[in-house]
mmCIF file of C-alpha atoms in Angstrom:
data_model
loop_
_atom_site.group_PDB
_atom_site.id
_atom_site.type_symbol
_atom_site.label_atom_id
_atom_site.label_comp_id
_atom_site.label_asym_id
_atom_site.label_seq_id
_atom_site.Cartn_x
_atom_site.Cartn_y
_atom_site.Cartn_z
ATOM 1 C CA MET A 1 -22.440 216.219 -79.605
ATOM 2 C CA GLY A 2 -23.715 215.943 -83.149
ATOM 3 C CA LEU A 3 -27.088 217.327 -84.155
ATOM 4 C CA GLU A 4 -28.644 213.854 -84.322
ATOM 5 C CA LEU A 5 -27.642 213.052 -80.751
ATOM 6 C CA TRP A 6 -28.927 216.410 -79.493
ATOM 7 C CA LEU A 7 -32.256 215.714 -81.218
ATOM 8 C CA ARG A 8 -32.492 212.174 -79.829
ATOM 9 C CA THR A 9 -31.629 213.338 -76.317
ATOM 10 C CA GLY A 10 -34.025 216.281 -76.483
ATOM 11 C CA LEU A 11 -36.857 214.092 -77.776
ATOM 12 C CA LEU A 12 -36.324 211.577 -74.989
ATOM 13 C CA MET A 13 -36.365 214.300 -72.343
ATOM 14 C CA ALA A 14 -39.492 215.834 -73.885
ATOM 15 C CA VAL A 15 -41.367 212.497 -73.951
ATOM 16 C CA LEU A 16 -40.531 211.605 -70.371
ATOM 17 C CA THR A 17 -41.248 215.180 -69.233
ATOM 18 C CA GLY A 18 -44.647 214.883 -70.910
ATOM 19 C CA LEU A 19 -45.333 211.680 -68.980
ATOM 20 C CA LEU A 20 -44.500 213.395 -65.697
ATOM 21 C CA MET A 21 -46.750 216.345 -66.562
ATOM 22 C CA ALA A 22 -49.590 213.993 -67.525
ATOM 23 C CA ILE A 23 -49.289 212.234 -64.169
ATOM 24 C CA GLY A 24 -49.389 215.600 -62.402
ATOM 25 C CA TYR A 25 -52.495 216.684 -64.332
ATOM 26 C CA LEU A 26 -54.343 213.437 -63.583
ATOM 27 C CA ILE A 27 -53.525 213.668 -59.890
ATOM 28 C CA GLY A 28 -54.037 217.371 -59.200
ATOM 29 C CA GLY A 29 -55.055 219.260 -62.333
ATOM 30 C CA THR A 30 -53.170 222.151 -63.927
ATOM 31 C CA SER A 31 -51.534 223.361 -60.705
ATOM 32 C CA LEU A 32 -49.830 220.037 -60.036
ATOM 33 C CA MET A 33 -49.020 219.678 -63.738
ATOM 34 C CA PHE A 34 -46.983 222.894 -63.472
ATOM 35 C CA VAL A 35 -45.247 221.549 -60.363
ATOM 36 C CA MET A 36 -44.396 218.383 -62.257
ATOM 37 C CA PHE A 37 -43.075 220.464 -65.160
ATOM 38 C CA MET A 38 -40.705 222.273 -62.797
ATOM 39 C CA PHE A 39 -39.779 218.948 -61.223
ATOM 40 C CA SER A 40 -39.005 217.517 -64.673
ATOM 41 C CA LEU A 41 -36.708 220.459 -65.455
ATOM 42 C CA VAL A 42 -34.740 219.718 -62.297
ATOM 43 C CA MET A 43 -34.717 216.018 -63.151
ATOM 44 C CA ASN A 44 -33.482 216.710 -66.680
ATOM 45 C CA PHE A 45 -30.615 218.821 -65.306
ATOM 46 C CA ILE A 46 -29.680 216.180 -62.743
ATOM 47 C CA SER A 47 -30.024 213.400 -65.327
ATOM 48 C CA TYR A 48 -27.649 215.077 -67.757
ATOM 49 C CA TRP A 49 -24.904 215.890 -65.257
ATOM 50 C CA TYR A 50 -25.265 213.229 -62.554
ATOM 51 C CA SER A 51 -27.274 210.279 -63.904
ATOM 52 C CA ASP A 52 -24.151 208.117 -64.222
ATOM 53 C CA ARG A 53 -23.412 208.577 -60.515
ATOM 54 C CA ILE A 54 -27.037 207.797 -59.668
ATOM 55 C CA VAL A 55 -27.004 204.575 -61.680
ATOM 56 C CA LEU A 56 -23.679 203.439 -60.216
ATOM 57 C CA ALA A 57 -24.982 204.168 -56.710
ATOM 58 C CA TRP A 58 -28.092 202.031 -57.351
ATOM 59 C CA TYR A 59 -25.787 199.042 -57.860
ATOM 60 C CA ARG A 60 -23.202 199.899 -55.211
ATOM 61 C CA ALA A 61 -20.646 199.952 -58.026
ATOM 62 C CA ARG A 62 -17.136 200.883 -56.944
ATOM 63 C CA ILE A 63 -14.617 202.579 -59.212
ATOM 64 C CA VAL A 64 -11.400 200.548 -59.176
ATOM 65 C CA ASP A 65 -7.891 201.560 -60.173
ATOM 66 C CA GLU A 66 -5.339 199.660 -62.216
ATOM 67 C CA GLU A 67 -3.619 198.199 -59.174
ATOM 68 C CA GLU A 68 -6.858 196.534 -58.061
ATOM 69 C CA ALA A 69 -7.808 195.119 -61.486
ATOM 70 C CA PRO A 70 -4.683 195.010 -63.681
ATOM 71 C CA GLU A 71 -5.939 192.374 -66.150
ATOM 72 C CA LEU A 72 -9.302 194.066 -66.601
ATOM 73 C CA TYR A 73 -7.607 197.439 -67.134
ATOM 74 C CA ALA A 74 -5.261 195.903 -69.693
ATOM 75 C CA ILE A 75 -8.237 194.572 -71.664
ATOM 76 C CA VAL A 76 -10.124 197.866 -71.514
ATOM 77 C CA ARG A 77 -7.065 199.931 -72.449
ATOM 78 C CA SER A 78 -6.198 197.741 -75.431
ATOM 79 C CA LEU A 79 -9.756 197.730 -76.799
ATOM 80 C CA ALA A 80 -10.243 201.453 -76.178
ATOM 81 C CA GLU A 81 -7.119 202.169 -78.222
ATOM 82 C CA ARG A 82 -8.467 200.024 -81.073
ATOM 83 C CA ALA A 83 -11.782 201.880 -80.895
ATOM 84 C CA GLY A 84 -10.069 205.292 -80.843
ATOM 85 C CA LEU A 85 -11.540 206.152 -77.432
ATOM 86 C CA PRO A 86 -10.148 207.557 -74.184
ATOM 87 C CA VAL A 87 -9.696 204.803 -71.618
ATOM 88 C CA PRO A 88 -12.891 204.841 -69.523
ATOM 89 C CA ARG A 89 -12.984 204.364 -65.795
ATOM 90 C CA ILE A 90 -13.878 200.869 -64.587
ATOM 91 C CA ALA A 91 -16.403 200.003 -61.890
ATOM 92 C CA ILE A 92 -17.125 196.634 -60.306
ATOM 93 C CA ILE A 93 -20.634 195.758 -59.141
ATOM 94 C CA PRO A 94 -20.853 193.343 -56.184
ATOM 95 C CA SER A 95 -23.345 190.945 -57.781
ATOM 96 C CA GLU A 96 -23.049 187.283 -58.730
ATOM 97 C CA THR A 97 -25.441 187.851 -61.656
ATOM 98 C CA PRO A 98 -23.095 188.188 -64.655
ATOM 99 C CA ASN A 99 -23.660 191.406 -66.595
ATOM 100 C CA ALA A 100 -22.150 194.714 -67.692
ATOM 101 C CA PHE A 101 -23.115 198.220 -68.780
ATOM 102 C CA ALA A 102 -21.538 201.526 -69.776
ATOM 103 C CA THR A 103 -22.607 204.915 -68.503
ATOM 104 C CA GLY A 104 -21.574 208.574 -68.604
ATOM 105 C CA ARG A 105 -22.507 211.661 -70.584
ATOM 106 C CA ASN A 106 -19.701 211.387 -73.172
ATOM 107 C CA PRO A 107 -16.561 209.331 -73.954
ATOM 108 C CA LYS A 108 -14.381 211.549 -71.738
ATOM 109 C CA HIS A 109 -16.602 210.866 -68.728
ATOM 110 C CA ALA A 110 -17.484 207.239 -69.442
ATOM 111 C CA VAL A 111 -17.517 204.306 -67.037
ATOM 112 C CA VAL A 112 -17.637 200.606 -67.891
ATOM 113 C CA ALA A 113 -19.212 198.616 -65.065
ATOM 114 C CA VAL A 114 -18.988 194.836 -64.745
ATOM 115 C CA THR A 115 -20.317 192.493 -62.078
ATOM 116 C CA THR A 116 -18.181 190.126 -60.066
ATOM 117 C CA GLY A 117 -20.260 187.304 -61.551
ATOM 118 C CA LEU A 118 -19.239 188.323 -65.083
ATOM 119 C CA LEU A 119 -15.550 188.250 -64.180
ATOM 120 C CA ARG A 120 -16.031 184.810 -62.641
ATOM 121 C CA ILE A 121 -17.778 182.960 -65.499
ATOM 122 C CA LEU A 122 -16.258 184.451 -68.681
ATOM 123 C CA ASN A 123 -12.909 183.563 -70.188
ATOM 124 C CA ARG A 124 -10.633 186.325 -71.484
ATOM 125 C CA ASP A 125 -11.884 186.207 -75.091
ATOM 126 C CA GLU A 126 -15.515 186.398 -73.961
ATOM 127 C CA LEU A 127 -14.726 189.248 -71.584
ATOM 128 C CA GLU A 128 -13.033 191.123 -74.425
ATOM 129 C CA GLY A 129 -16.173 190.714 -76.531
ATOM 130 C CA VAL A 130 -18.383 192.118 -73.759
ATOM 131 C CA ILE A 131 -16.045 195.050 -73.059
ATOM 132 C CA ALA A 132 -15.871 195.830 -76.798
ATOM 133 C CA HIS A 133 -19.677 195.822 -76.913
ATOM 134 C CA GLU A 134 -19.819 198.380 -74.106
ATOM 135 C CA LEU A 135 -17.093 200.499 -75.711
ATOM 136 C CA THR A 136 -19.200 200.575 -78.882
ATOM 137 C CA HIS A 137 -22.067 202.022 -76.838
ATOM 138 C CA ILE A 138 -19.650 204.715 -75.683
ATOM 139 C CA LYS A 139 -18.367 205.354 -79.201
ATOM 140 C CA ASN A 140 -21.934 205.560 -80.598
ATOM 141 C CA ARG A 141 -22.905 207.979 -77.797
ATOM 142 C CA ASP A 142 -25.657 205.608 -76.624
ATOM 143 C CA ILE A 143 -24.596 206.003 -73.013
ATOM 144 C CA LEU A 144 -26.010 209.510 -72.536
ATOM 145 C CA ILE A 145 -29.467 208.623 -73.806
ATOM 146 C CA GLY A 146 -29.517 205.285 -72.010
ATOM 147 C CA THR A 147 -28.487 206.796 -68.678
ATOM 148 C CA ILE A 148 -30.953 209.693 -68.921
ATOM 149 C CA ALA A 149 -33.727 207.244 -69.817
ATOM 150 C CA ALA A 150 -32.861 205.167 -66.761
ATOM 151 C CA ALA A 151 -32.948 208.141 -64.380
ATOM 152 C CA LEU A 152 -36.184 209.657 -65.727
ATOM 153 C CA ALA A 153 -37.945 206.317 -66.154
ATOM 154 C CA GLY A 154 -36.959 205.510 -62.588
ATOM 155 C CA ALA A 155 -38.633 208.731 -61.418
ATOM 156 C CA ILE A 156 -41.813 207.862 -63.321
ATOM 157 C CA VAL A 157 -41.896 204.344 -61.908
ATOM 158 C CA GLN A 158 -41.432 205.766 -58.395
ATOM 159 C CA LEU A 159 -44.381 208.130 -58.902
ATOM 160 C CA ALA A 160 -46.463 205.189 -60.086
ATOM 161 C CA TYR A 161 -45.467 203.320 -56.927
ATOM 162 C CA TRP A 162 -46.705 206.220 -54.788
ATOM 163 C CA ALA A 163 -49.931 206.370 -56.803
ATOM 164 C CA ARG A 164 -50.553 202.705 -56.089
ATOM 165 C CA TRP A 165 -50.306 203.266 -52.348
ATOM 166 C CA ILE A 166 -52.523 206.324 -52.579
ATOM 167 C CA ALA A 167 -55.124 204.196 -54.352
ATOM 168 C CA ILE A 168 -54.860 201.477 -51.710
ATOM 169 C CA PHE A 169 -55.552 203.993 -48.944
ATOM 170 C CA GLY A 170 -58.527 205.422 -50.760
ATOM 171 C CA GLY A 171 -57.660 208.770 -52.297
ATOM 172 C CA PHE A 172 -55.546 211.901 -52.275
ATOM 173 C CA GLY A 173 -55.428 213.855 -49.041
ATOM 174 C CA ASN A 174 -58.970 214.283 -47.750
ATOM 175 C CA ASP A 175 -60.606 213.621 -51.114
ATOM 176 C CA ARG A 176 -61.574 209.954 -51.168
ATOM 177 C CA ASP A 177 -63.982 209.875 -54.049
ATOM 178 C CA ARG A 178 -63.979 206.952 -56.447
ATOM 179 C CA ASP A 179 -62.701 208.925 -59.447
ATOM 180 C CA ASN A 180 -59.440 209.765 -57.720
ATOM 181 C CA VAL A 181 -58.923 206.140 -56.721
ATOM 182 C CA ILE A 182 -59.487 205.008 -60.312
ATOM 183 C CA THR A 183 -57.090 207.692 -61.549
ATOM 184 C CA ALA A 184 -54.424 206.554 -59.106
ATOM 185 C CA LEU A 185 -54.842 202.957 -60.214
ATOM 186 C CA LEU A 186 -54.548 203.945 -63.875
ATOM 187 C CA ILE A 187 -51.367 205.897 -63.149
ATOM 188 C CA ALA A 188 -49.938 203.008 -61.122
ATOM 189 C CA VAL A 189 -50.491 200.615 -64.039
ATOM 190 C CA LEU A 190 -49.903 202.757 -67.118
ATOM 191 C CA ALA A 191 -46.985 205.012 -66.062
ATOM 192 C CA PRO A 192 -44.371 202.249 -65.701
ATOM 193 C CA ILE A 193 -45.621 200.644 -68.907
ATOM 194 C CA ALA A 194 -45.123 203.925 -70.769
ATOM 195 C CA ALA A 195 -41.654 204.364 -69.268
ATOM 196 C CA MET A 196 -40.669 200.831 -70.271
ATOM 197 C CA LEU A 197 -41.929 201.327 -73.805
ATOM 198 C CA VAL A 198 -39.659 204.367 -74.072
ATOM 199 C CA GLN A 199 -36.764 202.283 -72.728
ATOM 200 C CA ALA A 200 -37.426 199.544 -75.269
ATOM 201 C CA ALA A 201 -37.520 202.043 -78.119
ATOM 202 C CA VAL A 202 -34.207 203.522 -76.974
ATOM 203 C CA SER A 203 -32.440 200.219 -76.497
ATOM 204 C CA ARG A 204 -33.382 197.464 -78.942
ATOM 205 C CA SER A 205 -31.961 198.810 -82.205
ATOM 206 C CA ARG A 206 -28.797 200.049 -80.499
ATOM 207 C CA GLU A 207 -27.940 196.590 -79.151
ATOM 208 C CA TYR A 208 -27.508 195.124 -82.635
ATOM 209 C CA LEU A 209 -25.149 197.982 -83.540
ATOM 210 C CA ALA A 210 -23.182 197.497 -80.313
ATOM 211 C CA ASP A 211 -22.895 193.751 -80.978
ATOM 212 C CA GLU A 212 -21.536 194.448 -84.460
ATOM 213 C CA GLY A 213 -19.110 197.061 -83.184
ATOM 214 C CA GLY A 214 -18.032 194.807 -80.322
ATOM 215 C CA ALA A 215 -17.339 191.954 -82.746
ATOM 216 C CA LYS A 216 -15.208 194.172 -84.984
ATOM 217 C CA ILE A 217 -13.295 195.949 -82.212
ATOM 218 C CA SER A 218 -12.438 192.718 -80.401
ATOM 219 C CA GLY A 219 -12.085 190.655 -83.577
ATOM 220 C CA LYS A 220 -13.878 187.849 -81.705
ATOM 221 C CA PRO A 221 -17.554 187.656 -82.738
ATOM 222 C CA HIS A 222 -17.881 184.011 -81.664
ATOM 223 C CA ALA A 223 -16.534 184.862 -78.213
ATOM 224 C CA LEU A 224 -19.109 187.654 -77.835
ATOM 225 C CA ALA A 225 -21.861 185.253 -78.934
ATOM 226 C CA SER A 226 -20.641 182.718 -76.363
ATOM 227 C CA ALA A 227 -20.622 185.417 -73.661
ATOM 228 C CA LEU A 228 -24.196 186.459 -74.497
ATOM 229 C CA LEU A 229 -25.357 182.846 -74.203
ATOM 230 C CA LYS A 230 -23.601 182.374 -70.857
ATOM 231 C CA ILE A 231 -25.045 185.613 -69.466
ATOM 232 C CA GLU A 232 -28.552 184.786 -70.738
ATOM 233 C CA GLN A 233 -28.485 181.342 -69.115
ATOM 234 C CA ALA A 234 -27.083 182.666 -65.847
ATOM 235 C CA VAL A 235 -29.712 185.440 -65.649
ATOM 236 C CA TYR A 236 -32.460 182.859 -66.213
ATOM 237 C CA TYR A 237 -31.382 180.894 -63.143
ATOM 238 C CA LYS A 238 -30.113 183.804 -61.062
ATOM 239 C CA PRO A 239 -31.759 187.119 -62.035
ATOM 240 C CA MET A 240 -30.586 190.263 -60.298
ATOM 241 C CA ARG A 241 -32.567 190.858 -57.105
ATOM 242 C CA GLU A 242 -31.253 194.323 -56.309
ATOM 243 C CA GLY A 243 -31.085 197.436 -58.430
ATOM 244 C CA ASN A 244 -33.680 199.350 -60.408
ATOM 245 C CA PRO A 245 -35.659 197.772 -63.298
ATOM 246 C CA ALA A 246 -35.646 201.204 -64.977
ATOM 247 C CA THR A 247 -31.997 200.502 -65.841
ATOM 248 C CA ALA A 248 -32.658 197.143 -67.560
ATOM 249 C CA HIS A 249 -31.965 198.584 -71.023
ATOM 250 C CA MET A 250 -28.447 199.652 -70.013
ATOM 251 C CA PHE A 251 -27.153 196.118 -69.429
ATOM 252 C CA ILE A 252 -25.822 193.870 -72.177
ATOM 253 C CA VAL A 253 -28.612 191.408 -71.244
ATOM 254 C CA ASN A 254 -31.719 192.292 -69.213
ATOM 255 C CA PRO A 255 -30.726 191.201 -65.675
ATOM 256 C CA PHE A 256 -34.253 191.291 -64.223
ATOM 257 C CA LYS A 257 -35.944 188.669 -66.383
ATOM 258 C CA GLY A 258 -38.826 187.020 -64.623
ATOM 259 C CA THR A 259 -38.545 189.212 -61.529
ATOM 260 C CA SER A 260 -40.557 192.326 -62.331
ATOM 261 C CA LEU A 261 -42.936 194.104 -64.661
ATOM 262 C CA ALA A 262 -39.865 194.820 -66.800
ATOM 263 C CA SER A 263 -40.033 191.219 -68.039
ATOM 264 C CA LEU A 264 -43.274 192.012 -69.896
ATOM 265 C CA PHE A 265 -41.475 194.391 -72.253
ATOM 266 C CA SER A 266 -38.273 193.383 -73.976
ATOM 267 C CA THR A 267 -35.584 196.050 -73.673
ATOM 268 C CA HIS A 268 -33.240 193.889 -75.777
ATOM 269 C CA PRO A 269 -33.574 191.883 -78.990
ATOM 270 C CA PRO A 270 -33.847 188.104 -78.419
ATOM 271 C CA THR A 271 -30.441 186.693 -77.554
ATOM 272 C CA GLU A 272 -30.752 183.922 -80.134
ATOM 273 C CA LYS A 273 -31.188 186.531 -82.891
ATOM 274 C CA ARG A 274 -28.195 188.470 -81.621
ATOM 275 C CA ILE A 275 -26.098 185.294 -81.705
ATOM 276 C CA GLU A 276 -27.311 184.474 -85.217
ATOM 277 C CA ARG A 277 -26.318 187.945 -86.414
ATOM 278 C CA LEU A 278 -22.906 187.631 -84.761
ATOM 279 C CA ARG A 279 -22.302 184.361 -86.615
ATOM 280 C CA LYS A 280 -23.101 186.088 -89.904
ATOM 281 C CA ILE A 281 -20.752 188.937 -88.979
ATOM 282 C CA ALA A 282 -18.054 186.342 -88.247
ATOM 283 C CA GLU A 283 -18.499 184.887 -91.734
ATOM 284 C CA GLU A 284 -18.234 188.348 -93.268
ATOM 285 C CA MET A 285 -15.013 188.857 -91.309
ATOM 286 C CA GLY A 286 -13.691 185.510 -92.575
ATOM 287 C CA ILE A 287 -13.812 183.914 -89.115
ATOM 288 C CA TYR A 288 -15.254 180.376 -89.085
ATOM 289 C CA PHE A 289 -14.331 179.071 -85.654
#
């Protein structure tokens, strides 16, 4: 990895580690803060080496071979060659909500995951645009940071969930004083918000770059714009009910809109702005239809 990517990854791990330590301090003082620090070290190790497997497991994604998905493999192979990338593995998510994401710690260990709904509603040109978008994330090394953010943010959200139940039942262990209940409530509310703000910061600017790269790799900016509009409309009527909102930033369009606290914080730029930019890119490429 380049120095910039190491710095970005290290900063992300440090910020999310700090959030975990702050939660530990608020719950149990310095002793629990140290426990949370050790826990965060383990989480950072797991996130770097295994976060892609964790994310794929959350969505019951299944790695498929070329015999099972010959057309999809042909598209991915052709676009990967244009992008100068190794051909990533392909996973299919059993969900009718159309969407896609890329994961893995580097281009040699990358996976492009698509839902069954995406394969059903997009034509070939649109699918090429979406795949090229995800390959750009791989080429730009966004996948490592995005996957680590998903795993660590998911841990923080889970801790907040436990804090909420602790508050409901009146305290921590045998200590049921009001201060601890208030602390638990604050953690339950603020921790997921902090995690989502980190996700948004990681994701928003990178989506524009991936759209631009996807348009240029596929040579079909209008098809990518059409795919984004189809996915956005489908998610509005049929948001994803399963999965983990901590992964919202990984998808090409937030699949959880209107279904969770994640909808309060945009992990992606507005789709209409992305489409507008793609139309301008098409004009720059001399494509007017």
